Amino acid sequence: MHTDVVTDVLIVGSGPAGASAALALSTYGVRNMVVTRYASLADTPRAHITNQRTMEVLRDLGVEQEALAKATPQHLMGNTTFCTSLAGEELGRVRSWGNEPLVQAAHELASPTVMCDIPQHLMEPVLVDAAVARGTVLRHSTVYKSFTQDADGVTVTVEDRVRGDEYTIRAKYLIGADGGRSQVAEDAGLPMGGQMGVAGSINIVFDADLSKYTAHRPSTLYWVLAPGATVGGIGAGLVRCVRPWTEWLIVWGYDVTAGAPDLTTEYAESVVRQLIGDDEIPVTVKSSSAWTVNEMYAETYSSGRVFCAGDAVHRHPPSNGLGSNTSIQDSYNLAWKLKLVLDGTAGPRLLDTYTAERAPVGRQIVTRANKSIGETAPIFEALDGLTPQTPEQLWANIAARKEATEAAEKQRARLRDAIAHKVYEFNAHGVDLNQRYSAGSSAAVVPDGTPDPGFARDPELYHQPSSRPGAKLPHAWITSGTRTVSTLDTVGKGRFTLLTGIGGEGWLRAARARSLDIATVVIGPGQEYEDPYGDWARLREVSDAGALLVRPDGYVAFRHQSAAGDPDEVLARALGRILGRD
């Protein structure tokens, strides 16, 4: 056994969760190391939908533009199409991923960022390259074997797959970001709810120029309702665009009780041909793999000095495009807390808020993703396509919708309604942005004594900005001289930020008197920042002399409606709770 390698934080896994943890930690100046069993980063597209909240994280970490340069832009994502094959009959479309005009307006009001489509094999290098450039040590072909922990740190045994020997790495904290079959989570004994392997799916990655069937209805996803599409999987056959309009990934189901089929090239090509519906177009199958649809979530995200993030703690199908987004946001939540504990600014209790804040989110998105699979069934039901029948009968049912009969008119209405209901999968803006952390469970959120008004509209479909403690800071465009910036651009960068206005001088003095690095932002006429549109005044929910204390991850930790008699004492008490020093 070789002499220990020493680091502050060891991360197992280089996927979205591990790579973003490394990037955030290195950005904050925390020594860290990533080990991955693989010889390279992701070589298949896997995760791809990248929502506004994740883009806000990438913006704060300084890689937003690099990600956008690799991405398929939002306007090419949104004609989600339901059809019998790409060359076959179209049954309907949903304007998706913010491309419905009213939803697009909501996106523009909610964030300075735009959602996009970044396949995982393009996203990982953006995150990892920046992390390594900022100090992360990356070791490929290095297999996690086990860990032991004590009061001062974690000793991890790894195997070098190139040399074939084992050695240990000593870290103060360990992050398990090793995916849906996480050995770190298992070794840590994290309690899980739900179940694995509820259905079976196959991914087939292939090249083909499908412009003639897709460029006129540009989309990330084309759903195919064909015989066999309801067997296992994610509810229907799926043709997913990786790069317009020549790189693709098909998802097709199989009966998980019977086991995965033999994934020969011939089998893969037959599935590809069925879903394209054109036997003449040249097709090159690049890879195929089987996986299972899971519905499992960890109830606790840590054990002592061991933390898990990403698919290790929430395992679910790709519906709603929540996987890599939630993984990156997990790590972003954890990284600043580790930084403050490691440098002695915060007490270890701050790390308890990681589970308190992220576990409810993980459970929510696992439930939402699996619910979306079930919401595909009504589309088949509208075509009487769920009952056992021959392919000929399904085609007859599909053709019947075109008849001039009362029954066909009712069928058309059912089909339209069923397709429109998929908005809960493809335009769930609230699922993306409404994540709130509860002051009742997280000490890193200070209650302000006001009752929670809840959500005025459907919280899954509609984002509702709020400055309540535990909510993400609302976005508004403000100005500084000739620059126009988002309120979100004034926070983050690994620091707490105090926002106030005219009359908030007491808050500024209190913030500047702290040993903690707190940035200060004053918004108002004649101040460093001005609010020419009045948007911030409408969103902030406090008076000019009130204050918002925003955490490094952009979440409101504390707010006070107006000036305080002793702002120094009020702010000190709030920070004592947040930092685990009270």
Coordinates of N, CA and C in Angstrom, one line a residue, residues 101-223:
P101 N -45.1 30.8 -26.4 CA -44.9 32.2 -26.2 C -45.0 32.7 -24.8
L102 N -46.1 32.3 -24.1 CA -46.3 32.8 -22.7 C -45.2 32.2 -21.8
V103 N -44.9 31.0 -22.0 CA -43.8 30.4 -21.2 C -42.5 31.0 -21.5
Q104 N -42.2 31.3 -22.7 CA -41.0 32.0 -23.1 C -40.9 33.4 -22.3
A105 N -42.0 34.1 -22.3 CA -42.0 35.3 -21.5 C -41.7 35.1 -20.0
A106 N -42.3 34.0 -19.5 CA -42.0 33.7 -18.1 C -40.5 33.3 -17.9
H107 N -39.9 32.7 -18.9 CA -38.5 32.4 -18.8 C -37.7 33.6 -18.7
E108 N -38.0 34.6 -19.6 CA -37.2 35.8 -19.7 C -37.4 36.7 -18.4
L109 N -38.6 36.6 -17.8 CA -38.8 37.3 -16.6 C -38.1 36.6 -15.4
A110 N -37.8 35.3 -15.5 CA -37.4 34.6 -14.3 C -35.9 34.6 -14.1
S111 N -35.1 34.8 -15.2 CA -33.7 34.6 -15.1 C -32.9 35.3 -16.2
P112 N -31.7 35.6 -15.9 CA -30.8 36.2 -17.0 C -30.3 35.2 -18.0
T113 N -30.6 33.9 -17.7 CA -30.0 32.8 -18.5 C -31.1 32.2 -19.3
V114 N -30.7 31.4 -20.3 CA -31.6 30.6 -21.2 C -31.3 29.2 -21.0
M115 N -32.4 28.4 -21.0 CA -32.1 26.9 -21.0 C -31.6 26.5 -22.4
C116 N -31.0 25.3 -22.4 CA -30.4 24.8 -23.7 C -30.3 23.3 -23.6
D117 N -29.7 22.7 -24.6 CA -29.5 21.3 -24.6 C -28.0 21.0 -24.8
I118 N -27.4 20.5 -23.7 CA -26.0 20.2 -23.7 C -25.8 18.7 -23.4
P119 N -25.6 17.9 -24.4 CA -25.3 16.5 -24.1 C -24.2 16.3 -23.1
Q120 N -24.3 15.2 -22.3 CA -23.3 15.1 -21.2 C -21.9 15.0 -21.7
H121 N -21.7 14.3 -22.8 CA -20.3 14.2 -23.3 C -19.7 15.5 -23.7
L122 N -20.5 16.6 -23.9 CA -20.0 17.9 -24.2 C -20.0 18.8 -22.9
M123 N -20.9 18.5 -22.0 CA -21.0 19.3 -20.7 C -19.8 18.9 -19.8
E124 N -19.5 17.6 -19.6 CA -18.5 17.2 -18.7 C -17.1 17.9 -19.0
P125 N -16.7 17.9 -20.2 CA -15.4 18.6 -20.4 C -15.4 20.1 -20.1
V126 N -16.5 20.8 -20.2 CA -16.6 22.2 -19.8 C -16.4 22.3 -18.3
L127 N -17.0 21.5 -17.6 CA -16.9 21.5 -16.1 C -15.5 21.1 -15.7
V128 N -15.1 19.9 -16.2 CA -13.8 19.3 -15.7 C -12.6 20.2 -16.2
D129 N -12.6 20.7 -17.4 CA -11.5 21.5 -17.8 C -11.3 22.7 -17.0
A130 N -12.4 23.4 -16.6 CA -12.4 24.6 -15.8 C -11.9 24.2 -14.4
A131 N -12.4 23.1 -13.9 CA -12.0 22.7 -12.5 C -10.5 22.4 -12.5
V132 N -10.0 21.7 -13.4 CA -8.6 21.3 -13.4 C -7.7 22.6 -13.6
A133 N -8.2 23.5 -14.5 CA -7.5 24.8 -14.7 C -7.4 25.6 -13.4
R134 N -8.4 25.4 -12.5 CA -8.4 26.2 -11.2 C -7.8 25.4 -10.1
G135 N -7.3 24.2 -10.3 CA -6.6 23.5 -9.2 C -7.0 22.1 -8.9
T136 N -8.2 21.6 -9.4 CA -8.6 20.2 -9.2 C -7.5 19.2 -9.7
V137 N -7.3 18.2 -8.9 CA -6.4 17.1 -9.4 C -7.3 16.0 -9.9
L138 N -7.2 15.6 -11.1 CA -8.0 14.5 -11.7 C -7.3 13.3 -12.0
R139 N -7.8 12.1 -11.5 CA -7.1 10.9 -11.7 C -8.1 9.9 -12.4
H140 N -7.9 9.6 -13.7 CA -8.6 8.6 -14.4 C -8.2 7.2 -14.0
S141 N -9.0 6.2 -14.5 CA -8.6 4.8 -14.3 C -8.3 4.5 -12.8
T142 N -9.1 5.1 -11.9 CA -8.8 5.0 -10.5 C -10.1 4.6 -9.8
V143 N -10.2 3.4 -9.3 CA -11.4 2.8 -8.8 C -11.5 2.9 -7.3
Y144 N -12.6 3.5 -6.9 CA -12.9 3.6 -5.4 C -13.2 2.2 -4.9
K145 N -12.6 1.8 -3.8 CA -12.7 0.5 -3.2 C -13.5 0.5 -1.9
S146 N -13.1 1.4 -1.0 CA -13.7 1.5 0.3 C -13.3 2.7 1.1
F147 N -13.9 3.0 2.2 CA -13.5 4.1 3.0 C -13.6 3.8 4.5
T148 N -12.8 4.4 5.3 CA -13.0 4.4 6.7 C -12.9 5.9 7.2
Q149 N -13.7 6.2 8.2 CA -13.6 7.6 8.6 C -13.4 7.7 10.1
D150 N -12.9 8.8 10.6 CA -12.7 9.1 12.0 C -13.1 10.5 12.3
A151 N -12.8 11.0 13.4 CA -13.2 12.4 13.8 C -12.5 13.4 13.0
D152 N -11.4 13.1 12.3 CA -10.7 14.2 11.6 C -10.7 14.1 10.1
G153 N -11.2 12.9 9.6 CA -11.2 12.8 8.1 C -11.6 11.4 7.7
V154 N -11.4 11.2 6.4 CA -11.8 10.0 5.7 C -10.6 9.4 5.0
T155 N -10.3 8.1 5.2 CA -9.2 7.4 4.4 C -9.9 6.5 3.4
V156 N -9.6 6.8 2.1 CA -10.2 6.1 1.0 C -9.2 5.2 0.3
T157 N -9.5 4.0 0.1 CA -8.7 3.0 -0.6 C -9.1 3.0 -2.1
V158 N -8.2 3.2 -3.0 CA -8.5 3.2 -4.4 C -7.5 2.2 -5.1
E159 N -7.9 1.8 -6.3 CA -7.1 0.9 -7.1 C -6.7 1.7 -8.4
D160 N -5.5 1.7 -8.7 CA -5.0 2.3 -10.0 C -5.1 1.2 -11.0
R161 N -6.0 1.4 -12.0 CA -6.3 0.3 -13.0 C -5.1 0.2 -14.0
V162 N -4.3 1.2 -14.1 CA -3.1 1.2 -15.0 C -2.0 0.3 -14.4
R163 N -1.7 0.6 -13.1 CA -0.6 -0.1 -12.5 C -1.1 -1.4 -11.9
G164 N -2.4 -1.4 -11.5 CA -2.9 -2.6 -10.9 C -2.7 -2.7 -9.4
D165 N -2.3 -1.6 -8.7 CA -2.1 -1.7 -7.3 C -3.1 -0.7 -6.6
E166 N -3.1 -0.8 -5.3 CA -4.0 0.0 -4.4 C -3.2 1.0 -3.6
Y167 N -3.8 2.1 -3.3 CA -3.2 3.1 -2.4 C -4.3 3.8 -1.7
T168 N -4.0 4.6 -0.7 CA -5.0 5.4 0.0 C -4.9 6.9 -0.2
I169 N -6.1 7.5 -0.1 CA -6.1 8.9 -0.2 C -6.8 9.4 1.1
R170 N -6.1 10.3 1.7 CA -6.6 10.9 3.0 C -7.3 12.3 2.7
A171 N -8.5 12.4 3.1 CA -9.3 13.7 2.8 C -10.0 14.0 4.1
K172 N -10.3 15.3 4.2 CA -11.1 15.8 5.3 C -12.6 15.4 5.1
Y173 N -13.0 15.4 3.8 CA -14.4 15.1 3.4 C -14.4 14.3 2.1
L174 N -15.4 13.4 2.0 CA -15.5 12.5 0.8 C -16.9 12.8 0.2
I175 N -16.9 13.1 -1.1 CA -18.2 13.2 -1.9 C -18.3 12.0 -2.8
G176 N -19.4 11.3 -2.6 CA -19.7 10.2 -3.5 C -20.6 10.7 -4.6
A177 N -20.0 10.8 -5.8 CA -20.8 11.3 -7.0 C -20.7 10.2 -8.1
D178 N -20.8 9.0 -7.6 CA -20.5 7.8 -8.4 C -21.8 7.1 -9.0
G179 N -22.8 7.9 -9.2 CA -23.9 7.5 -10.1 C -24.9 6.6 -9.4
G180 N -25.9 6.1 -10.3 CA -27.0 5.4 -9.8 C -26.7 4.0 -9.1
R181 N -25.5 3.5 -9.3 CA -25.2 2.3 -8.5 C -24.0 2.6 -7.6
S182 N -24.2 3.7 -6.9 CA -23.2 4.3 -6.0 C -22.7 3.3 -5.0
Q183 N -21.4 3.0 -5.0 CA -20.8 2.2 -4.0 C -20.5 3.0 -2.7
V184 N -20.2 4.3 -2.9 CA -20.0 5.2 -1.8 C -21.3 5.3 -0.9
A185 N -22.4 5.5 -1.6 CA -23.7 5.6 -0.9 C -24.0 4.3 -0.1
E186 N -23.7 3.2 -0.8 CA -24.0 1.9 -0.2 C -23.1 1.7 1.0
D187 N -21.8 2.0 0.9 CA -20.8 1.8 2.0 C -21.1 2.8 3.1
A188 N -21.7 4.0 2.8 CA -22.1 4.9 3.9 C -23.4 4.5 4.6
G189 N -24.1 3.6 4.0 CA -25.3 3.1 4.6 C -26.5 4.1 4.5
L190 N -26.5 4.9 3.4 CA -27.5 5.9 3.3 C -28.9 5.2 3.1
P191 N -29.9 5.6 3.9 CA -31.2 4.9 3.8 C -31.9 5.4 2.5
M192 N -32.5 4.4 1.8 CA -33.1 4.7 0.5 C -34.6 4.4 0.6
G193 N -35.4 5.2 -0.1 CA -36.8 4.9 -0.3 C -37.1 4.6 -1.8
G194 N -38.2 4.0 -2.1 CA -38.5 3.6 -3.5 C -37.9 2.3 -3.9
Q195 N -37.8 2.1 -5.2 CA -37.3 0.9 -5.7 C -36.5 1.1 -7.0
M196 N -35.6 0.1 -7.3 CA -34.8 0.1 -8.5 C -35.5 -0.8 -9.5
G197 N -35.2 -0.6 -10.8 CA -35.5 -1.6 -11.8 C -37.0 -1.7 -12.0
V198 N -37.8 -0.6 -12.1 CA -39.2 -0.7 -12.3 C -39.6 -1.0 -13.7
A199 N -38.7 -0.7 -14.6 CA -38.9 -0.9 -16.1 C -37.6 -1.0 -16.8
G200 N -37.6 -1.5 -18.0 CA -36.3 -1.6 -18.7 C -36.3 -0.7 -20.0
S201 N -35.1 -0.2 -20.3 CA -35.0 0.7 -21.5 C -33.6 0.4 -22.1
I202 N -33.6 0.7 -23.4 CA -32.4 0.6 -24.2 C -32.0 1.9 -24.8
N203 N -30.8 2.3 -24.7 CA -30.3 3.5 -25.5 C -29.5 3.0 -26.7
I204 N -29.8 3.6 -27.8 CA -29.1 3.3 -29.1 C -28.6 4.6 -29.7
V205 N -27.3 4.8 -29.7 CA -26.8 6.1 -30.3 C -26.4 5.8 -31.7
F206 N -26.8 6.7 -32.6 CA -26.6 6.5 -34.1 C -26.5 7.8 -34.8
D207 N -25.8 7.7 -36.0 CA -25.7 8.8 -36.9 C -26.6 8.6 -38.1
A208 N -27.4 9.6 -38.5 CA -28.2 9.6 -39.7 C -28.6 11.0 -40.0
D209 N -28.7 11.4 -41.2 CA -29.2 12.7 -41.6 C -30.7 12.6 -41.7
L210 N -31.3 13.1 -40.7 CA -32.8 13.0 -40.6 C -33.4 14.4 -40.8
S211 N -32.7 15.3 -41.5 CA -33.1 16.7 -41.7 C -34.5 16.7 -42.3
K212 N -34.8 15.8 -43.3 CA -36.0 15.9 -44.0 C -37.2 15.6 -43.1
Y213 N -37.0 15.0 -42.0 CA -38.1 14.6 -41.1 C -38.1 15.5 -39.8
T214 N -37.1 16.3 -39.6 CA -37.0 17.0 -38.4 C -36.8 18.5 -38.5
A215 N -36.1 19.0 -39.5 CA -35.7 20.4 -39.5 C -36.9 21.3 -39.6
H216 N -38.0 20.9 -40.1 CA -39.2 21.8 -40.2 C -39.9 21.8 -38.9
R217 N -39.6 20.9 -38.0 CA -40.3 20.8 -36.7 C -39.2 20.6 -35.7
P218 N -38.3 21.5 -35.5 CA -37.1 21.3 -34.7 C -37.4 21.0 -33.3
S219 N -36.7 19.9 -32.8 CA -37.0 19.5 -31.4 C -35.9 18.7 -30.8
T220 N -35.9 18.6 -29.5 CA -35.0 17.7 -28.8 C -35.5 16.3 -28.8
L221 N -36.9 16.2 -28.8 CA -37.5 14.9 -28.6 C -38.6 14.7 -29.6
Y222 N -38.6 13.4 -30.1 CA -39.7 13.0 -31.0 C -40.2 11.6 -30.4
W223 N -41.5 11.6 -30.0 CA -42.0 10.5 -29.3 C -42.8 9.6 -30.4

